[in-house]
mmCIF file of C-alpha atoms in Angstrom:
data_model
loop_
_atom_site.group_PDB
_atom_site.id
_atom_site.type_symbol
_atom_site.label_atom_id
_atom_site.label_comp_id
_atom_site.label_asym_id
_atom_site.label_seq_id
_atom_site.Cartn_x
_atom_site.Cartn_y
_atom_site.Cartn_z
ATOM 1 C CA UNK A 1 51.415 -12.972 35.779
ATOM 2 C CA UNK A 2 47.811 -12.956 37.043
ATOM 3 C CA UNK A 3 47.317 -9.546 35.399
ATOM 4 C CA UNK A 4 48.458 -11.006 32.062
ATOM 5 C CA UNK A 5 46.100 -13.973 32.521
ATOM 6 C CA UNK A 6 43.184 -11.603 33.208
ATOM 7 C CA UNK A 7 43.948 -9.580 30.082
ATOM 8 C CA UNK A 8 44.243 -12.779 28.044
ATOM 9 C CA UNK A 9 40.898 -14.056 29.345
ATOM 10 C CA UNK A 10 39.265 -10.689 28.684
ATOM 11 C CA UNK A 11 40.655 -10.621 25.138
ATOM 12 C CA UNK A 12 39.484 -14.172 24.440
ATOM 13 C CA UNK A 13 36.066 -13.337 25.850
ATOM 14 C CA UNK A 14 35.771 -10.330 23.576
ATOM 15 C CA UNK A 15 36.793 -12.398 20.555
ATOM 16 C CA UNK A 16 34.238 -15.092 21.381
ATOM 17 C CA UNK A 17 31.550 -12.429 21.737
ATOM 18 C CA UNK A 18 32.429 -10.990 18.325
ATOM 19 C CA UNK A 19 32.355 -14.442 16.719
ATOM 20 C CA UNK A 20 28.984 -15.159 18.321
ATOM 21 C CA UNK A 21 27.519 -11.876 17.097
ATOM 22 C CA UNK A 22 28.803 -12.468 13.565
ATOM 23 C CA UNK A 23 27.530 -16.046 13.430
ATOM 24 C CA UNK A 24 24.085 -14.976 14.660
ATOM 25 C CA UNK A 25 23.714 -12.185 12.187
ATOM 26 C CA UNK A 26 23.042 -14.462 9.193
ATOM 27 C CA UNK A 27 24.490 -13.974 5.758
ATOM 28 C CA UNK A 28 25.761 -10.662 4.502
ATOM 29 C CA UNK A 29 23.245 -8.366 2.834
ATOM 30 C CA UNK A 30 23.829 -6.377 -0.327
ATOM 31 C CA UNK A 31 22.075 -3.419 -1.857
ATOM 32 C CA UNK A 32 19.772 -0.868 -0.308
ATOM 33 C CA UNK A 33 16.413 -1.267 1.381
ATOM 34 C CA UNK A 34 13.461 -0.324 -0.837
ATOM 35 C CA UNK A 35 10.386 1.150 0.839
ATOM 36 C CA UNK A 36 6.918 -0.139 -0.027
ATOM 37 C CA UNK A 37 4.431 2.618 -0.849
ATOM 38 C CA UNK A 38 0.772 2.691 -1.795
ATOM 39 C CA UNK A 39 -0.200 1.341 -5.215
ATOM 40 C CA UNK A 40 -0.175 3.834 -8.096
ATOM 41 C CA UNK A 41 -1.968 3.832 -11.453
ATOM 42 C CA UNK A 42 -0.318 1.908 -14.292
ATOM 43 C CA UNK A 43 -1.063 1.361 -17.967
ATOM 44 C CA UNK A 44 0.485 -0.156 -21.094
ATOM 45 C CA UNK A 45 -0.059 2.376 -23.901
ATOM 46 C CA UNK A 46 -0.158 1.508 -27.591
ATOM 47 C CA UNK A 47 3.167 2.289 -29.274
ATOM 48 C CA UNK A 48 4.927 1.529 -32.549
ATOM 49 C CA UNK A 49 6.794 -1.405 -31.050
ATOM 50 C CA UNK A 50 6.455 -3.863 -28.169
ATOM 51 C CA UNK A 51 9.328 -5.930 -26.796
ATOM 52 C CA UNK A 52 8.488 -9.273 -25.164
ATOM 53 C CA UNK A 53 10.328 -11.047 -22.357
ATOM 54 C CA UNK A 54 12.704 -13.842 -23.324
ATOM 55 C CA UNK A 55 11.761 -16.224 -20.518
ATOM 56 C CA UNK A 56 14.716 -18.529 -21.221
ATOM 57 C CA UNK A 57 17.191 -15.801 -20.227
ATOM 58 C CA UNK A 58 15.241 -13.713 -17.686
ATOM 59 C CA UNK A 59 15.281 -14.445 -13.946
ATOM 60 C CA UNK A 60 14.556 -12.901 -10.561
ATOM 61 C CA UNK A 61 17.266 -13.781 -8.038
ATOM 62 C CA UNK A 62 16.438 -14.019 -4.330
ATOM 63 C CA UNK A 63 18.232 -14.408 -1.019
ATOM 64 C CA UNK A 64 16.725 -14.966 2.436
ATOM 65 C CA UNK A 65 18.405 -14.699 5.819
ATOM 66 C CA UNK A 66 18.188 -16.421 9.216
ATOM 67 C CA UNK A 67 20.563 -16.549 12.212
ATOM 68 C CA UNK A 68 23.890 -17.953 11.075
ATOM 69 C CA UNK A 69 22.883 -18.775 7.509
ATOM 70 C CA UNK A 70 21.193 -17.761 4.289
ATOM 71 C CA UNK A 71 19.406 -19.402 1.383
ATOM 72 C CA UNK A 72 19.373 -18.212 -2.189
ATOM 73 C CA UNK A 73 18.094 -19.089 -5.631
ATOM 74 C CA UNK A 74 16.050 -17.756 -8.507
ATOM 75 C CA UNK A 75 12.662 -17.897 -10.189
ATOM 76 C CA UNK A 76 11.744 -17.388 -13.832
ATOM 77 C CA UNK A 77 10.385 -14.173 -15.271
ATOM 78 C CA UNK A 78 7.859 -16.029 -17.387
ATOM 79 C CA UNK A 79 6.414 -13.294 -19.592
ATOM 80 C CA UNK A 80 5.933 -9.570 -20.006
ATOM 81 C CA UNK A 81 5.946 -6.690 -22.462
ATOM 82 C CA UNK A 82 7.586 -3.276 -22.711
ATOM 83 C CA UNK A 83 6.016 -0.552 -24.881
ATOM 84 C CA UNK A 84 8.697 1.274 -26.886
ATOM 85 C CA UNK A 85 8.789 4.030 -29.477
ATOM 86 C CA UNK A 86 12.223 4.743 -30.907
ATOM 87 C CA UNK A 87 14.667 5.251 -28.036
ATOM 88 C CA UNK A 88 11.917 5.746 -25.443
ATOM 89 C CA UNK A 89 9.977 3.486 -23.100
ATOM 90 C CA UNK A 90 6.320 4.199 -22.328
ATOM 91 C CA UNK A 91 5.244 1.411 -20.007
ATOM 92 C CA UNK A 92 5.372 -2.287 -19.388
ATOM 93 C CA UNK A 93 5.051 -5.230 -17.029
ATOM 94 C CA UNK A 94 6.665 -8.562 -16.200
ATOM 95 C CA UNK A 95 5.245 -11.701 -14.609
ATOM 96 C CA UNK A 96 7.226 -13.908 -12.217
ATOM 97 C CA UNK A 97 6.391 -17.616 -11.963
ATOM 98 C CA UNK A 98 6.205 -18.153 -8.194
ATOM 99 C CA UNK A 99 5.648 -21.874 -8.726
ATOM 100 C CA UNK A 100 9.040 -22.027 -10.442
ATOM 101 C CA UNK A 101 11.155 -21.298 -7.355
ATOM 102 C CA UNK A 102 14.657 -22.752 -7.627
ATOM 103 C CA UNK A 103 16.845 -23.264 -4.525
ATOM 104 C CA UNK A 104 20.522 -23.021 -5.479
ATOM 105 C CA UNK A 105 22.393 -23.309 -2.167
ATOM 106 C CA UNK A 106 21.056 -26.776 -1.308
ATOM 107 C CA UNK A 107 20.939 -30.093 -3.159
ATOM 108 C CA UNK A 108 18.596 -33.066 -3.389
ATOM 109 C CA UNK A 109 15.983 -33.589 -0.697
ATOM 110 C CA UNK A 110 17.069 -30.504 1.257
ATOM 111 C CA UNK A 111 16.481 -28.250 -1.758
ATOM 112 C CA UNK A 112 13.122 -29.901 -2.450
ATOM 113 C CA UNK A 113 12.068 -29.487 1.182
ATOM 114 C CA UNK A 114 12.879 -25.759 1.200
ATOM 115 C CA UNK A 115 11.216 -25.214 -2.194
ATOM 116 C CA UNK A 116 8.051 -26.956 -0.948
ATOM 117 C CA UNK A 117 8.021 -24.844 2.207
ATOM 118 C CA UNK A 118 8.499 -21.581 0.285
ATOM 119 C CA UNK A 119 5.609 -22.534 -2.004
ATOM 120 C CA UNK A 120 3.325 -23.382 0.942
ATOM 121 C CA UNK A 121 0.830 -21.173 2.788
ATOM 122 C CA UNK A 122 3.586 -20.285 5.275
ATOM 123 C CA UNK A 123 5.310 -18.203 2.609
ATOM 124 C CA UNK A 124 4.112 -17.483 -0.937
ATOM 125 C CA UNK A 125 1.044 -19.764 -1.162
ATOM 126 C CA UNK A 126 1.657 -20.470 -4.837
ATOM 127 C CA UNK A 127 -1.393 -22.717 -5.237
ATOM 128 C CA UNK A 128 -3.515 -19.589 -4.753
ATOM 129 C CA UNK A 129 -1.026 -17.008 -6.071
ATOM 130 C CA UNK A 130 0.997 -18.765 -8.817
ATOM 131 C CA UNK A 131 2.428 -15.532 -10.221
ATOM 132 C CA UNK A 132 3.756 -12.178 -9.072
ATOM 133 C CA UNK A 133 3.681 -9.071 -11.263
ATOM 134 C CA UNK A 134 5.702 -5.883 -11.580
ATOM 135 C CA UNK A 135 4.070 -3.109 -13.611
ATOM 136 C CA UNK A 136 5.771 0.193 -14.433
ATOM 137 C CA UNK A 137 4.306 3.427 -13.089
ATOM 138 C CA UNK A 138 5.191 7.127 -13.096
ATOM 139 C CA UNK A 139 6.356 7.210 -16.707
ATOM 140 C CA UNK A 140 5.489 10.570 -18.302
ATOM 141 C CA UNK A 141 3.196 10.645 -21.330
ATOM 142 C CA UNK A 142 6.112 11.620 -23.563
ATOM 143 C CA UNK A 143 8.069 8.542 -22.429
ATOM 144 C CA UNK A 144 11.565 8.117 -20.998
ATOM 145 C CA UNK A 145 14.756 7.404 -22.942
ATOM 146 C CA UNK A 146 16.272 3.990 -22.267
ATOM 147 C CA UNK A 147 19.747 5.510 -22.006
ATOM 148 C CA UNK A 148 18.724 7.727 -19.083
ATOM 149 C CA UNK A 149 17.138 4.994 -16.969
ATOM 150 C CA UNK A 150 18.808 4.406 -13.597
ATOM 151 C CA UNK A 151 15.752 3.094 -11.766
ATOM 152 C CA UNK A 152 12.311 1.624 -12.400
ATOM 153 C CA UNK A 153 9.255 2.568 -10.369
ATOM 154 C CA UNK A 154 6.284 0.249 -10.391
ATOM 155 C CA UNK A 155 3.630 -1.774 -8.612
ATOM 156 C CA UNK A 156 4.801 -5.128 -7.239
ATOM 157 C CA UNK A 157 1.904 -7.529 -6.712
ATOM 158 C CA UNK A 158 2.870 -10.476 -4.536
ATOM 159 C CA UNK A 159 0.543 -12.855 -2.697
ATOM 160 C CA UNK A 160 -2.422 -10.668 -3.653
ATOM 161 C CA UNK A 161 -0.920 -7.490 -2.167
ATOM 162 C CA UNK A 162 0.172 -4.584 -4.373
ATOM 163 C CA UNK A 163 2.773 -2.038 -3.270
ATOM 164 C CA UNK A 164 4.719 0.555 -5.240
ATOM 165 C CA UNK A 165 8.525 0.314 -5.118
ATOM 166 C CA UNK A 166 11.532 1.862 -6.859
ATOM 167 C CA UNK A 167 14.187 -0.567 -8.129
ATOM 168 C CA UNK A 168 17.765 0.665 -8.770
ATOM 169 C CA UNK A 169 19.289 -0.381 -12.096
ATOM 170 C CA UNK A 170 22.911 -1.231 -12.860
ATOM 171 C CA UNK A 171 22.677 -1.284 -16.665
ATOM 172 C CA UNK A 172 20.306 -0.996 -19.623
ATOM 173 C CA UNK A 173 21.510 -2.041 -23.083
ATOM 174 C CA UNK A 174 19.825 -2.140 -26.475
ATOM 175 C CA UNK A 175 21.986 -4.120 -28.904
ATOM 176 C CA UNK A 176 20.682 -5.204 -32.299
ATOM 177 C CA UNK A 177 17.078 -5.299 -31.149
ATOM 178 C CA UNK A 178 17.748 -7.101 -27.866
ATOM 179 C CA UNK A 179 17.171 -5.090 -24.685
ATOM 180 C CA UNK A 180 18.966 -6.270 -21.535
ATOM 181 C CA UNK A 181 18.110 -4.750 -18.155
ATOM 182 C CA UNK A 182 20.069 -5.596 -14.995
ATOM 183 C CA UNK A 183 19.092 -4.357 -11.558
ATOM 184 C CA UNK A 184 21.240 -3.613 -8.559
ATOM 185 C CA UNK A 185 20.648 -5.789 -5.512
ATOM 186 C CA UNK A 186 17.847 -4.377 -3.386
ATOM 187 C CA UNK A 187 15.890 -5.471 -0.322
ATOM 188 C CA UNK A 188 12.174 -5.470 0.448
ATOM 189 C CA UNK A 189 10.346 -6.194 3.690
ATOM 190 C CA UNK A 190 8.396 -9.372 2.951
ATOM 191 C CA UNK A 191 5.805 -8.617 5.639
ATOM 192 C CA UNK A 192 4.586 -5.662 3.546
ATOM 193 C CA UNK A 193 3.229 -8.367 1.209
ATOM 194 C CA UNK A 194 1.753 -10.457 4.020
ATOM 195 C CA UNK A 195 4.607 -12.989 4.124
ATOM 196 C CA UNK A 196 4.931 -13.206 7.903
ATOM 197 C CA UNK A 197 6.172 -16.718 8.715
ATOM 198 C CA UNK A 198 9.050 -16.633 11.223
ATOM 199 C CA UNK A 199 8.964 -12.836 11.539
ATOM 200 C CA UNK A 200 9.928 -11.438 14.933
ATOM 201 C CA UNK A 201 7.815 -8.403 14.064
ATOM 202 C CA UNK A 202 4.695 -10.564 14.468
ATOM 203 C CA UNK A 203 5.725 -13.575 16.567
ATOM 204 C CA UNK A 204 7.557 -13.740 19.896
ATOM 205 C CA UNK A 205 9.868 -16.387 21.325
ATOM 206 C CA UNK A 206 11.127 -17.651 17.966
ATOM 207 C CA UNK A 207 14.728 -17.911 19.118
ATOM 208 C CA UNK A 208 16.992 -19.266 16.382
ATOM 209 C CA UNK A 209 13.938 -20.033 14.230
ATOM 210 C CA UNK A 210 13.475 -16.362 13.402
ATOM 211 C CA UNK A 211 13.675 -15.440 9.706
ATOM 212 C CA UNK A 212 14.765 -11.970 8.626
ATOM 213 C CA UNK A 213 11.961 -9.733 7.386
ATOM 214 C CA UNK A 214 14.122 -8.561 4.491
ATOM 215 C CA UNK A 215 14.482 -10.448 1.219
ATOM 216 C CA UNK A 216 17.322 -9.477 -1.104
ATOM 217 C CA UNK A 217 16.372 -9.374 -4.787
ATOM 218 C CA UNK A 218 17.916 -8.602 -8.168
ATOM 219 C CA UNK A 219 16.923 -9.405 -11.728
ATOM 220 C CA UNK A 220 18.176 -9.966 -15.251
ATOM 221 C CA UNK A 221 15.595 -9.090 -17.894
ATOM 222 C CA UNK A 222 16.073 -9.818 -21.601
ATOM 223 C CA UNK A 223 13.511 -8.549 -24.116
ATOM 224 C CA UNK A 224 13.241 -9.051 -27.878
#
């Protein structure tokens, strides 16, 4: 009987340990990690046609992680242009309105409090850096066909820091003059852009106040 009790206690202990580890790991992450590289040259060449961002339909979606929880929301892609000639793309950029952060997992005062904190100097310092920018790089002079695109490489400028990243795409459609681009979920290390608040990579003894260095992102981009 004592042997059974020992096994039962051991089993319960193991289950409690697993539950603790799961609860401390934060929310589940999707997509692959994207490395930040040195900035590369970018340009927007003159072409026969330029598509502009439809800011009413275009958004960057974000998710942040901390022990036992996550927060998520979106921010508007406020403007941008893509240089096109026929079925090919030759360059382009988009601008993200950092002062338009929306928190979707909280309501009322709690959402406002988190939004205010994310916009503060602790995180994205939007009073100084109201926008972020992604500008395409590494597009050959002869252009690239829309239909063959499965990733976009470009310079991401955030909080005054520019790094080159490659974003995986899930779909690109051109229907009756409307181009829709959807990305896969991907993750960047926020500290590469000098967003260090709550990072265990830079601060010790944070305990349960630690915030994961990775931010999960995805976007929906509509151009006309």
